[in-house]
Every structure is written in structure tokens, then in C-alpha cells.
Short mmCIF file of C-alpha atoms and ligand atoms in Angstrom, two decimals:
data_model
loop_
_atom_site.label_atom_id
_atom_site.label_comp_id
_atom_site.label_asym_id
_atom_site.label_seq_id
_atom_site.Cartn_x
_atom_site.Cartn_y
_atom_site.Cartn_z
CA MET A 1 -126.57 -59.84 -32.12
CA TYR A 2 -125.49 -57.76 -35.12
CA TRP A 3 -123.92 -54.33 -35.15
CA GLU A 4 -125.15 -53.75 -38.73
CA LYS A 5 -127.48 -56.59 -39.57
CA GLU A 6 -128.19 -55.57 -43.13
CA ILE A 7 -124.61 -55.43 -44.31
CA GLU A 8 -123.38 -58.33 -42.15
CA THR A 9 -126.01 -60.72 -43.49
CA MET A 10 -126.43 -59.28 -46.99
CA ASP A 11 -126.74 -61.92 -49.71
CA ARG A 12 -123.64 -62.46 -51.83
CA GLY A 13 -125.15 -60.75 -54.87
CA GLY A 14 -125.89 -57.62 -52.87
CA LEU A 15 -122.48 -57.68 -51.30
CA GLU A 16 -120.82 -57.91 -54.70
CA LYS A 17 -122.75 -54.88 -55.89
CA VAL A 18 -121.50 -52.94 -52.88
CA GLN A 19 -117.96 -54.12 -53.58
CA MET A 20 -118.15 -53.21 -57.23
CA ALA A 21 -119.38 -49.68 -56.58
CA ARG A 22 -116.70 -49.14 -53.98
CA LEU A 23 -113.99 -50.65 -56.16
CA ARG A 24 -114.80 -48.17 -58.91
CA GLU A 25 -114.49 -45.29 -56.47
CA THR A 26 -111.28 -46.75 -55.08
CA LEU A 27 -109.68 -47.01 -58.52
CA ALA A 28 -110.67 -43.47 -59.43
CA ARG A 29 -109.17 -42.24 -56.19
CA ALA A 30 -106.04 -44.38 -56.36
CA LYS A 31 -105.25 -42.92 -59.77
CA LYS A 32 -104.63 -39.59 -58.07
CA SER A 33 -101.66 -41.00 -56.15
CA VAL A 34 -98.13 -40.77 -57.56
CA HIS A 35 -97.66 -44.54 -57.43
CA TYR A 36 -100.91 -45.75 -58.98
CA GLY A 37 -101.16 -42.73 -61.30
CA LYS A 38 -97.90 -43.73 -62.92
CA LEU A 39 -98.65 -47.45 -62.85
CA PHE A 40 -102.12 -47.14 -64.40
CA ALA A 41 -100.77 -44.84 -67.10
CA GLU A 42 -97.97 -47.28 -67.94
CA MET A 43 -100.43 -50.16 -68.10
CA GLY A 44 -102.91 -48.10 -70.07
CA LEU A 45 -105.47 -49.26 -67.54
CA ASP A 46 -108.99 -48.61 -68.66
CA ALA A 47 -111.38 -48.47 -65.71
CA GLY A 48 -114.04 -49.92 -68.04
CA ALA A 49 -112.11 -53.19 -68.12
CA ILE A 50 -113.06 -53.79 -64.51
CA ARG A 51 -116.64 -54.95 -64.74
CA THR A 52 -116.90 -57.58 -62.04
CA VAL A 53 -115.32 -58.07 -58.64
CA ALA A 54 -113.30 -60.97 -60.07
CA ASP A 55 -111.74 -58.54 -62.57
CA VAL A 56 -109.74 -57.15 -59.69
CA GLY A 57 -107.36 -59.99 -60.54
CA LYS A 58 -106.38 -58.05 -63.66
CA LEU A 59 -104.94 -55.23 -61.58
CA PRO A 60 -101.30 -55.13 -60.50
CA LEU A 61 -100.28 -56.41 -57.08
CA THR A 62 -98.87 -54.03 -54.48
CA THR A 63 -96.03 -55.06 -52.18
CA LYS A 64 -94.42 -53.79 -49.01
CA GLU A 65 -91.46 -52.83 -51.22
CA ASP A 66 -93.75 -50.56 -53.28
CA LEU A 67 -94.82 -48.85 -50.07
CA ARG A 68 -91.21 -48.45 -49.00
CA GLU A 69 -90.14 -47.06 -52.37
CA ASN A 70 -92.93 -44.51 -52.26
CA TRP A 71 -92.26 -43.55 -48.68
CA PRO A 72 -93.71 -41.44 -47.25
CA TYR A 73 -96.35 -39.79 -49.43
CA GLY A 74 -96.32 -41.56 -52.80
CA PHE A 75 -99.55 -43.45 -52.12
CA LEU A 76 -101.56 -40.44 -50.98
CA ALA A 77 -104.74 -39.94 -52.96
CA CYS A 78 -105.80 -36.77 -51.20
CA SER A 79 -104.35 -33.51 -50.01
CA ARG A 80 -102.25 -33.66 -46.87
CA ASP A 81 -104.66 -31.22 -45.28
CA ASP A 82 -107.33 -33.90 -45.36
CA LEU A 83 -105.29 -36.29 -43.24
CA ILE A 84 -105.93 -36.58 -39.54
CA ARG A 85 -103.96 -39.64 -38.44
CA MET A 86 -100.79 -41.56 -39.19
CA HIS A 87 -99.99 -45.14 -38.17
CA SER A 88 -97.24 -47.52 -39.03
CA SER A 89 -96.55 -51.24 -39.08
CA SER A 90 -94.52 -52.76 -36.27
CA GLY A 91 -91.55 -53.18 -38.59
CA THR A 92 -91.29 -56.90 -37.86
CA THR A 93 -89.61 -57.55 -41.20
CA GLY A 94 -87.69 -54.36 -41.88
CA ARG A 95 -88.40 -50.68 -42.21
CA ALA A 96 -91.91 -49.91 -41.01
CA THR A 97 -94.48 -48.79 -43.55
CA VAL A 98 -96.59 -45.73 -42.90
CA ILE A 99 -100.32 -45.38 -43.44
CA PHE A 100 -102.32 -42.14 -43.42
CA HIS A 101 -106.00 -41.73 -42.67
CA THR A 102 -108.60 -39.07 -43.35
CA GLU A 103 -111.48 -38.45 -40.98
CA SER A 104 -113.73 -40.76 -42.95
CA ASP A 105 -111.02 -43.46 -42.98
CA VAL A 106 -110.78 -43.40 -39.20
CA ALA A 107 -114.58 -43.49 -38.94
CA ALA A 108 -114.85 -46.51 -41.25
CA TRP A 109 -112.07 -48.36 -39.42
CA THR A 110 -113.59 -47.57 -36.02
CA ASN A 111 -116.90 -48.92 -37.25
CA LEU A 112 -115.29 -52.20 -38.31
CA LEU A 113 -113.80 -52.66 -34.87
CA ALA A 114 -117.10 -51.89 -33.20
CA ARG A 115 -118.79 -54.38 -35.55
CA SER A 116 -116.15 -57.02 -34.77
CA MET A 117 -116.20 -56.66 -30.99
CA TYR A 118 -119.98 -56.50 -30.96
CA MET A 119 -120.09 -59.69 -33.01
CA ALA A 120 -117.93 -61.43 -30.41
CA GLY A 121 -120.33 -60.26 -27.72
CA MET A 122 -118.96 -57.05 -26.24
CA ARG A 123 -121.60 -54.55 -25.10
CA ARG A 124 -121.80 -51.09 -23.55
CA SER A 125 -121.99 -52.67 -20.09
CA ASP A 126 -118.47 -54.10 -20.50
CA VAL A 127 -115.29 -52.75 -18.98
CA PHE A 128 -112.64 -53.08 -21.67
CA GLN A 129 -108.95 -53.07 -20.80
CA ASN A 130 -106.82 -52.48 -23.86
CA MET A 131 -103.43 -54.05 -23.18
CA MET A 132 -101.85 -53.18 -26.50
CA THR A 133 -99.19 -50.61 -27.24
CA TYR A 134 -100.71 -47.23 -27.98
CA GLY A 135 -99.03 -44.95 -30.49
CA LEU A 136 -98.01 -45.78 -34.01
CA PHE A 137 -99.02 -49.44 -33.62
CA THR A 138 -102.61 -49.90 -34.80
CA GLY A 139 -103.68 -52.33 -32.08
CA GLY A 140 -103.92 -49.64 -29.39
CA LEU A 141 -105.90 -46.76 -30.88
CA GLY A 142 -107.83 -48.99 -33.29
CA PHE A 143 -109.47 -51.05 -30.57
CA HIS A 144 -109.75 -48.04 -28.27
CA TYR A 145 -111.96 -46.14 -30.69
CA GLY A 146 -114.01 -49.20 -31.58
CA ALA A 147 -114.75 -50.03 -27.96
CA GLU A 148 -115.74 -46.43 -27.22
CA LYS A 149 -118.07 -46.53 -30.20
CA ILE A 150 -119.84 -49.53 -28.66
CA GLY A 151 -120.03 -47.51 -25.47
CA ALA A 152 -117.98 -49.78 -23.25
CA LEU A 153 -115.90 -48.26 -20.47
CA VAL A 154 -112.38 -48.25 -21.89
CA ILE A 155 -109.27 -48.57 -19.75
CA PRO A 156 -106.34 -47.54 -22.01
CA ALA A 157 -103.83 -49.60 -20.05
CA GLY A 158 -101.29 -50.02 -22.85
CA ALA A 159 -98.81 -52.89 -22.93
CA GLY A 160 -96.62 -54.26 -20.18
CA ASN A 161 -96.45 -53.78 -16.42
CA SER A 162 -98.18 -57.04 -15.63
CA LYS A 163 -98.80 -56.45 -11.93
CA ARG A 164 -100.50 -53.15 -12.68
CA GLN A 165 -102.62 -54.81 -15.36
CA ILE A 166 -103.87 -57.33 -12.82
CA GLN A 167 -104.51 -54.56 -10.31
CA LEU A 168 -106.56 -52.59 -12.86
CA MET A 169 -108.59 -55.68 -13.71
CA ARG A 170 -109.37 -56.29 -10.07
CA ASP A 171 -110.04 -52.67 -9.08
CA PHE A 172 -112.32 -51.79 -11.96
CA GLY A 173 -113.99 -55.10 -12.71
CA THR A 174 -112.55 -55.52 -16.20
CA THR A 175 -114.72 -57.90 -18.25
CA ALA A 176 -112.99 -57.79 -21.65
CA ILE A 177 -109.36 -57.46 -22.68
CA HIS A 178 -107.35 -57.05 -25.83
CA ILE A 179 -104.03 -58.82 -25.53
CA ILE A 180 -101.25 -60.42 -27.59
CA PRO A 181 -101.53 -64.22 -27.12
CA SER A 182 -97.89 -64.76 -26.09
CA TYR A 183 -98.31 -62.00 -23.53
CA ALA A 184 -101.55 -63.57 -22.27
CA LEU A 185 -99.57 -66.70 -21.43
CA HIS A 186 -96.88 -64.69 -19.71
CA LEU A 187 -99.50 -62.79 -17.72
CA ALA A 188 -100.95 -66.13 -16.66
CA SER A 189 -97.71 -66.96 -14.88
CA VAL A 190 -97.72 -63.53 -13.20
CA PHE A 191 -101.27 -64.20 -11.99
CA THR A 192 -100.17 -67.49 -10.48
CA GLU A 193 -97.06 -66.03 -8.86
CA SER A 194 -99.13 -63.22 -7.33
CA GLY A 195 -101.48 -65.78 -5.81
CA TYR A 196 -104.44 -64.75 -7.97
CA ASP A 197 -106.68 -66.88 -10.10
CA PRO A 198 -108.45 -64.93 -12.87
CA ARG A 199 -111.46 -67.26 -12.68
CA ARG A 200 -111.93 -66.48 -9.02
CA ASP A 201 -110.44 -63.03 -8.63
CA THR A 202 -111.57 -61.15 -11.75
CA LYS A 203 -114.74 -60.59 -13.76
CA LEU A 204 -113.04 -61.32 -17.09
CA ARG A 205 -115.43 -62.88 -19.59
CA MET A 206 -113.85 -62.36 -22.99
CA ALA A 207 -110.62 -61.49 -24.76
CA PHE A 208 -109.56 -60.40 -28.21
CA ILE A 209 -106.24 -61.93 -29.13
CA GLY A 210 -104.22 -61.23 -32.23
CA ALA A 211 -101.29 -59.44 -33.83
CA GLU A 212 -99.24 -62.64 -34.07
CA PRO A 213 -99.75 -66.20 -35.26
CA HIS A 214 -100.95 -68.62 -32.61
CA SER A 215 -102.37 -72.12 -32.71
CA GLU A 216 -105.79 -73.37 -31.68
CA LYS A 217 -104.03 -75.19 -28.82
CA MET A 218 -102.59 -71.94 -27.56
CA ARG A 219 -106.02 -70.30 -27.68
CA ARG A 220 -107.52 -73.18 -25.69
CA LYS A 221 -104.72 -72.97 -23.15
CA ILE A 222 -105.40 -69.25 -22.67
CA GLU A 223 -109.16 -69.79 -22.45
CA GLU A 224 -108.74 -72.53 -19.92
CA PHE A 225 -106.48 -70.55 -17.66
CA TYR A 226 -108.56 -67.37 -17.63
CA GLY A 227 -111.96 -69.01 -17.87
CA PHE A 228 -113.11 -66.82 -20.75
CA LYS A 229 -113.63 -66.95 -24.49
CA ALA A 230 -110.77 -65.64 -26.61
CA PHE A 231 -111.57 -64.37 -30.10
CA ASN A 232 -108.99 -64.23 -32.84
CA SER A 233 -108.49 -60.77 -34.34
CA TYR A 234 -106.53 -60.27 -37.55
CA GLY A 235 -105.38 -57.27 -39.46
CA LEU A 236 -102.34 -55.42 -40.71
CA SER A 237 -101.57 -51.74 -40.66
CA GLU A 238 -101.48 -51.49 -44.45
CA MET A 239 -105.16 -52.56 -44.40
CA ASN A 240 -105.90 -50.28 -41.35
CA GLY A 241 -104.94 -52.79 -38.69
CA PRO A 242 -107.27 -54.89 -36.54
CA GLY A 243 -110.91 -55.01 -37.60
CA MET A 244 -110.13 -56.54 -40.96
CA ALA A 245 -111.07 -60.10 -40.01
CA PHE A 246 -112.48 -61.34 -36.72
CA GLU A 247 -113.97 -64.45 -35.19
CA CYS A 248 -117.68 -64.69 -34.53
CA PRO A 249 -119.13 -66.69 -31.61
CA GLU A 250 -118.69 -69.89 -33.66
CA GLN A 251 -114.90 -69.46 -33.31
CA HIS A 252 -114.40 -71.26 -36.58
CA GLY A 253 -112.54 -68.99 -38.95
CA LEU A 254 -112.46 -65.20 -39.13
CA HIS A 255 -115.05 -63.25 -41.10
CA ILE A 256 -113.33 -60.85 -43.46
CA TRP A 257 -115.40 -57.70 -43.78
CA GLU A 258 -115.97 -57.88 -47.49
CA ASP A 259 -117.86 -54.60 -47.73
CA ASN A 260 -114.50 -53.00 -46.83
CA TYR A 261 -112.05 -55.33 -48.53
CA ILE A 262 -111.85 -57.52 -51.60
CA VAL A 263 -109.78 -60.58 -50.76
CA GLU A 264 -108.04 -63.13 -52.93
CA ILE A 265 -105.75 -66.05 -52.17
CA ILE A 266 -102.76 -66.39 -54.48
CA ASP A 267 -99.95 -68.84 -54.89
CA PRO A 268 -97.00 -66.88 -53.48
CA ALA A 269 -94.62 -68.40 -56.00
CA THR A 270 -96.57 -67.94 -59.24
CA GLN A 271 -98.92 -65.16 -58.06
CA LYS A 272 -101.85 -67.02 -59.65
CA ILE A 273 -105.23 -66.78 -57.96
CA LEU A 274 -106.09 -70.05 -56.22
CA PRO A 275 -109.50 -71.72 -56.13
CA GLU A 276 -111.60 -71.24 -52.99
CA GLY A 277 -110.45 -73.46 -50.14
CA GLU A 278 -106.81 -73.73 -51.16
CA GLU A 279 -104.09 -72.37 -48.94
CA GLY A 280 -101.95 -69.48 -50.13
CA GLU A 281 -101.11 -65.85 -49.58
CA LEU A 282 -103.86 -63.42 -48.68
CA VAL A 283 -104.16 -60.44 -51.01
CA ALA A 284 -106.48 -57.58 -50.12
CA THR A 285 -107.83 -54.40 -51.70
CA THR A 286 -109.21 -51.57 -49.58
CA LEU A 287 -112.70 -50.42 -50.52
CA MET A 288 -113.37 -47.72 -47.98
CA ARG A 289 -110.07 -45.90 -47.87
CA GLU A 290 -110.04 -42.37 -49.10
CA GLY A 291 -106.60 -41.08 -48.06
CA MET A 292 -104.48 -44.02 -49.06
CA PRO A 293 -106.26 -46.69 -51.05
CA ILE A 294 -104.21 -49.85 -51.62
CA ILE A 295 -104.92 -52.29 -54.41
CA ARG A 296 -104.19 -56.01 -54.23
CA TYR A 297 -101.80 -55.80 -51.32
CA ARG A 298 -99.66 -58.88 -50.75
CA THR A 299 -100.00 -59.48 -47.02
CA LYS A 300 -97.44 -62.32 -46.98
CA ASP A 301 -99.82 -64.08 -44.58
CA LEU A 302 -100.75 -67.66 -45.35
CA THR A 303 -104.34 -68.81 -44.96
CA ARG A 304 -107.27 -70.13 -46.95
CA ILE A 305 -110.92 -69.28 -47.42
CA ILE A 306 -113.16 -71.69 -45.51
CA PRO A 307 -115.80 -72.76 -48.04
CA GLY A 308 -119.45 -72.76 -47.10
CA PRO A 309 -121.74 -70.61 -44.97
CA CYS A 310 -121.20 -69.86 -41.27
CA PRO A 311 -123.94 -70.89 -38.84
CA CYS A 312 -123.95 -67.31 -37.48
CA ALA A 313 -125.65 -66.24 -40.74
CA ARG A 314 -123.08 -63.63 -41.62
CA THR A 315 -122.34 -63.84 -45.32
CA HIS A 316 -118.84 -62.37 -45.32
CA ARG A 317 -116.47 -65.22 -46.05
CA ARG A 318 -114.15 -66.65 -43.41
CA ILE A 319 -110.41 -67.14 -43.49
CA GLU A 320 -108.68 -69.82 -41.51
CA ARG A 321 -106.41 -68.69 -38.68
CA ILE A 322 -103.11 -67.43 -40.11
CA LYS A 323 -100.50 -70.14 -40.36
CA GLY A 324 -97.63 -67.67 -40.49
CA ARG A 325 -96.00 -65.19 -42.80
CA THR A 326 -94.27 -66.39 -45.91
CA ASP A 327 -91.09 -64.93 -44.42
CA ASP A 328 -91.55 -66.83 -41.14
CA MET A 329 -91.04 -70.07 -42.95
CA MET A 330 -87.86 -71.79 -41.81
CA ILE A 331 -86.10 -74.10 -44.20
CA ILE A 332 -84.32 -76.67 -42.08
CA LYS A 333 -82.51 -79.50 -43.78
CA GLY A 334 -84.61 -78.71 -46.79
CA VAL A 335 -87.91 -79.05 -44.94
CA ASN A 336 -90.33 -76.09 -44.75
CA ILE A 337 -91.42 -75.43 -41.18
CA PHE A 338 -93.50 -72.72 -39.50
CA PRO A 339 -92.98 -71.75 -35.85
CA ILE A 340 -96.68 -72.37 -35.20
CA GLN A 341 -96.13 -76.11 -35.82
CA ILE A 342 -93.69 -76.24 -32.92
CA GLU A 343 -95.96 -74.11 -30.75
CA LYS A 344 -98.96 -76.35 -31.37
CA ARG A 345 -97.03 -79.41 -30.17
CA LEU A 346 -95.59 -77.66 -27.13
CA MET A 347 -99.00 -76.42 -25.98
CA GLU A 348 -100.26 -79.99 -25.77
CA ILE A 349 -97.59 -81.18 -23.39
CA PRO A 350 -98.22 -80.89 -19.65
CA GLY A 351 -95.28 -79.32 -17.83
CA VAL A 352 -94.44 -76.93 -20.67
CA GLY A 353 -94.43 -73.33 -19.45
CA THR A 354 -95.37 -70.09 -21.16
CA ASN A 355 -92.48 -69.26 -23.47
CA PHE A 356 -90.18 -70.86 -26.00
CA VAL A 357 -87.70 -69.89 -28.69
CA ILE A 358 -86.31 -71.69 -31.73
CA ILE A 359 -82.61 -71.24 -32.48
CA LEU A 360 -81.16 -72.22 -35.83
CA ASP A 361 -77.43 -72.83 -36.26
CA ARG A 362 -75.17 -74.23 -38.89
CA VAL A 363 -73.04 -77.02 -37.47
CA ASP A 364 -70.58 -78.88 -39.71
CA TYR A 365 -72.32 -77.49 -42.80
CA GLY A 366 -75.64 -78.88 -41.60
CA ASP A 367 -78.66 -77.19 -40.01
CA GLN A 368 -79.32 -77.64 -36.35
CA MET A 369 -82.50 -76.65 -34.61
CA THR A 370 -82.53 -76.04 -30.89
CA VAL A 371 -85.78 -75.39 -29.08
CA LYS A 372 -85.47 -73.73 -25.69
CA VAL A 373 -88.59 -74.37 -23.69
CA GLU A 374 -89.56 -72.86 -20.36
CA VAL A 375 -91.01 -75.41 -18.01
CA GLN A 376 -93.79 -74.77 -15.56
CA ARG A 377 -92.82 -73.65 -12.11
CA GLY A 378 -92.82 -76.73 -9.91
CA PHE A 379 -91.25 -78.83 -12.65
CA PHE A 380 -87.90 -77.13 -12.45
CA GLY A 381 -85.76 -77.90 -9.41
CA GLY A 382 -87.86 -80.98 -9.05
CA ASN A 383 -87.13 -84.52 -10.00
CA LEU A 384 -84.38 -84.76 -12.63
CA GLN A 385 -85.83 -87.94 -14.02
CA GLN A 386 -89.15 -86.17 -14.54
CA LEU A 387 -87.39 -83.36 -16.40
CA GLU A 388 -85.59 -85.78 -18.66
CA THR A 389 -88.87 -87.54 -19.44
CA LEU A 390 -90.42 -84.20 -20.35
CA ARG A 391 -87.45 -83.28 -22.52
CA ARG A 392 -87.61 -86.56 -24.41
CA ARG A 393 -91.32 -86.23 -24.92
CA ILE A 394 -90.86 -82.77 -26.43
CA VAL A 395 -88.19 -84.08 -28.82
CA GLU A 396 -90.50 -86.92 -29.89
CA GLU A 397 -93.60 -84.75 -30.35
CA ILE A 398 -91.76 -82.19 -32.46
CA LYS A 399 -90.11 -84.89 -34.51
CA THR A 400 -93.46 -86.49 -35.26
CA ASP A 401 -94.69 -83.23 -36.73
CA ILE A 402 -91.71 -81.88 -38.64
CA LEU A 403 -89.69 -85.07 -39.20
CA ILE A 404 -86.52 -83.43 -37.91
CA THR A 405 -84.98 -84.24 -34.56
CA PRO A 406 -84.54 -81.01 -32.62
CA LYS A 407 -82.21 -80.40 -29.73
CA VAL A 408 -84.40 -79.46 -26.78
CA ASP A 409 -83.18 -77.45 -23.79
CA LEU A 410 -85.47 -77.05 -20.82
CA VAL A 411 -85.05 -73.74 -19.06
CA GLU A 412 -86.48 -72.12 -15.93
CA PRO A 413 -89.74 -70.20 -16.03
CA ASP A 414 -89.31 -66.55 -17.04
CA SER A 415 -85.72 -67.05 -18.16
CA LEU A 416 -86.21 -66.48 -21.90
CA PRO A 417 -86.39 -62.92 -23.20
CA LYS A 418 -90.00 -61.85 -23.55
CA SER A 419 -91.46 -59.13 -25.63
CA GLU A 420 -94.27 -56.72 -24.76
CA GLY A 421 -95.21 -56.74 -28.40
CA LYS A 422 -95.11 -59.59 -30.87
CA ALA A 423 -93.14 -62.58 -29.63
CA VAL A 424 -89.81 -63.30 -31.30
CA ARG A 425 -89.96 -67.04 -31.95
CA VAL A 426 -86.97 -67.69 -34.16
CA ILE A 427 -83.31 -66.73 -33.91
CA ASP A 428 -81.54 -67.73 -37.10
CA ASN A 429 -77.75 -67.73 -36.71
CA ARG A 430 -77.20 -69.44 -40.05
CA LYS A 431 -76.91 -66.27 -42.07
CA ASP A 432 -73.29 -65.77 -43.06
P1 ADP B 1 -95.67 -55.81 -39.11
O1 ADP B 1 -96.03 -56.31 -40.47
O2 ADP B 1 -94.46 -54.95 -39.11
O3 ADP B 1 -95.64 -56.87 -38.03
P2 ADP B 1 -98.34 -54.94 -38.27
O4 ADP B 1 -98.37 -54.43 -36.89
O5 ADP B 1 -99.15 -54.25 -39.28
O6 ADP B 1 -96.83 -54.84 -38.71
O7 ADP B 1 -98.69 -56.47 -38.20
C1 ADP B 1 -99.50 -57.16 -39.11
C2 ADP B 1 -99.10 -58.60 -39.19
O8 ADP B 1 -99.24 -59.25 -37.92
C3 ADP B 1 -99.96 -59.40 -40.12
O9 ADP B 1 -99.56 -59.25 -41.46
C4 ADP B 1 -99.75 -60.80 -39.60
O10 ADP B 1 -98.53 -61.35 -40.06
C5 ADP B 1 -99.64 -60.60 -38.10
N1 ADP B 1 -100.95 -60.83 -37.46
C6 ADP B 1 -101.85 -59.90 -37.07
N2 ADP B 1 -102.92 -60.48 -36.50
C7 ADP B 1 -102.73 -61.81 -36.54
C8 ADP B 1 -103.49 -62.96 -36.12
N3 ADP B 1 -104.68 -62.86 -35.52
N4 ADP B 1 -102.95 -64.18 -36.36
C9 ADP B 1 -101.75 -64.30 -36.97
N5 ADP B 1 -101.00 -63.28 -37.37
C10 ADP B 1 -101.47 -62.04 -37.15
ZN1 ZN B 2 -119.82 -66.60 -38.22
#
């Protein structure tokens, strides 16, 4: 049941001791980097002032801008000769940030992925098809190494080419996949069009889904279609990538591997640390990174710590599924809205297809939100009355949630642009 029982179920006191020892090492190492060396000197930081894990809150925060300013090597805490791997973020919100790993960094990261997948139930008897982009993006190689460490048979399929993905699954008896949730929904429609039913025609039994925000409804929709369990996987390249937090078989929150990270939740506006259970921005400190330690990194991801123990007996605390990034928040007519709120509503409505996009315009000095929604095949070209009923229902459902009346356009299946990577959910034309 456990990949590393001792550390996964260690009592909180023991875990804090591990964290404290590793934090000390991390600070000593970080000091060697140009960025932290300068910062610690300016602050006159005395390592002795950090006596408990909670003292981490006294250290300065690190932002994506800091990483960009120190691009490419200003965060390195080792010689370049010690590096064996480079990765970068997807660049969703601007210039991509670059992360370097030593051999021991890659080993520690690989171990976290093995631990995570094993926790969800993957074993050496599984055939694992990794449908993520390989290359600089961490989702490809990260999972690849982790799955090999478990001893599963790995099919490095990469992203895209849906028909070939289905063929591989059928030919080699794929049992587990790693897939972006929006792409899983798209692939579902390709399955249907090709006349295949994954429940009948494949051996799929589990999936790891992540890399973008998605609602519980979307997860259930994916699980229902494929007939498997889908486990939420969270991470960001600055903190290695996937393997940072992962769902256990309870599927209620994601265990953050606290022997590798110290996490805090802060108020994004005031930067104050929030009490356990309150929603805010996730901040994380690496504890096992030799090449490029990062202290108190502002992830910009909104979540909260779920208080209380998990029935699976793992003691590492759980975060709630990510609600979105602070920069995903749309302000429409003064109301704060996240794309996931719209998605959650859409996933509940029968007839809604596999893709949607939110378009924001400024009309007569006011905000207008248009939601283009693909309908299921069979709905389109059918009864116009039925379509109008569906359209009205979507307007009503969204309005109930966000209190703004959207314009809803129903469009044909597969007509909206789709991405092989993270879905683009919002097009904001309001910027002057
Ligand atoms: P970028 O920040 O450029 O997108 P990454 O590839 O490092 O680059 O992506 C990490 C980000 O992806 C996270 O900060 C988060 O916003 C999002 N993300 C990753 N996994 C999940 C998940 N399971 N749920 C929601 N969002 C996720
Ligand atoms: Zn658990």
C-alpha cells in the first residue's frame, strides 16, 4: 500500500524534525546562490534565527519575477558541472522560468512520483501510457522516470495524435494513463467517433490527471466515460513539477509531500500567513533540492489545507484541489470569477460537449462575457427548440453561480480551438 511506509505515515513530530534538518541544509546551500547570497546578506539573516519549521515565515518570499530577473543561473547553488538536467515552466503567464537539477535532485523527484503513483495504486504489472509532452515540460519526463522506478511498462506516447493514442492503448493493453483533463475529454469524443468504448475496448483502470485546474464534476465526467479512477496530480516546474501533491485512494484532497516541501498558505494581498483551513495562495519551500533550492515560492495557485487526518493514514497534510491561479481570476462587472466556476456548471448539464471558451469584451464601456460551448454530437443539427432550451439552461446555471448573465453561443463539436497542452479557457479582449 505504501511506497515508503515510514516516511508517509511518520507522526507529525517526526516529520517536523525531518523538515527542520532539511531546511537548515537548504538555507546553507541557498546562500551559495547569487540571489539568496545577496538577499541574506542584505537582511543580515542569521541561520540561528530559524529554530522551528514555523520560523520559515520569517524568510523572504520568492516570486516568478525573481526567477526571471536572475535568469538563467542566478539561483544556482552548485557548480554547473554538477547539473544533469534542465526543465522549464510552460510559460502560461509570460517568459518561461528555467529549473536545473543535479543527479540527486532528479533521483528525489523521481522517487516522489513513484511514491505518488504507487499510492494511487499503480504497480509493476501496469502498462503506463504517458500522454504528456516530453521535453522541457516536466509532465513528460517526470512521470516517465517515476513509472519506470515502480517497474511498470512505460509507453512514452507524448501528447496529441489521438487516434494513435487509442491504437497504442488497444494494442498494448494500457492500464494506466497520464493525461491533461481537457485533453481526456477531447479524447473521449475521438473514442466515440472511432466507434470504440474505452470500458469495453481497453484495459484502462486508472489515470493521473493534472497540469491545469479542473472541477470535481469534470473528474467525474472523465471517470464515468472511461470507467476508471482518475487521480489529481499537482505540481509546478519551480518545485520540480508533478509529484509535489497527489491524491490518495480517498480522492479527497492531495497529500503534499512534506518531507520534500514546507508549505504555507498566505493571503495574496497582504502576504500574511493564514490559519489552517483558510483559502489563499500556496507558498512552498524545497527541502530536497541541491542544485537550485527555492525558498517560500509564491505559486500563485489558490487552495487551502484540509484540516484533520486522512483515513489512508498518511500524515502529510492535504491541499484542496486548486481553484485557479491568482492571475486566472477574471474581474467582470466588478465580480471576481474563476474559469473553474463556469466549467463546474457546464459539466453538470446534459448535452454539453467537451470544450468551451470564455470571451471577454468591452461593449459600451461595460464588460460582456460570452461563453462558447460545444454541444454533444447528436444535439447539433437536431431539434432547434432543444438547442434553445439547452442554451437557456446554460445561461441560467451560470448566472446562478456568478450572478452575471453571460451570452451563450452553442457551437458544433470540435469547432473550438483545442490545445495539446493546457487548455486556454479565457480570451480577454478588454485590454486596451
Ligand atoms: P506554467 O506556470 O508556465 O503553466 P508549469 O508547467 O510549471 O508552468 O505549470 C504549473 C502550474 O500548472 C501550476 O502552478 C498550476 O497553476 C497548474 N497546475 C498544475 N497541476 C494542476 C492541478 N492538478 N490542478 C490545477 N492546476 C494545476
Ligand atoms: Zn490520504
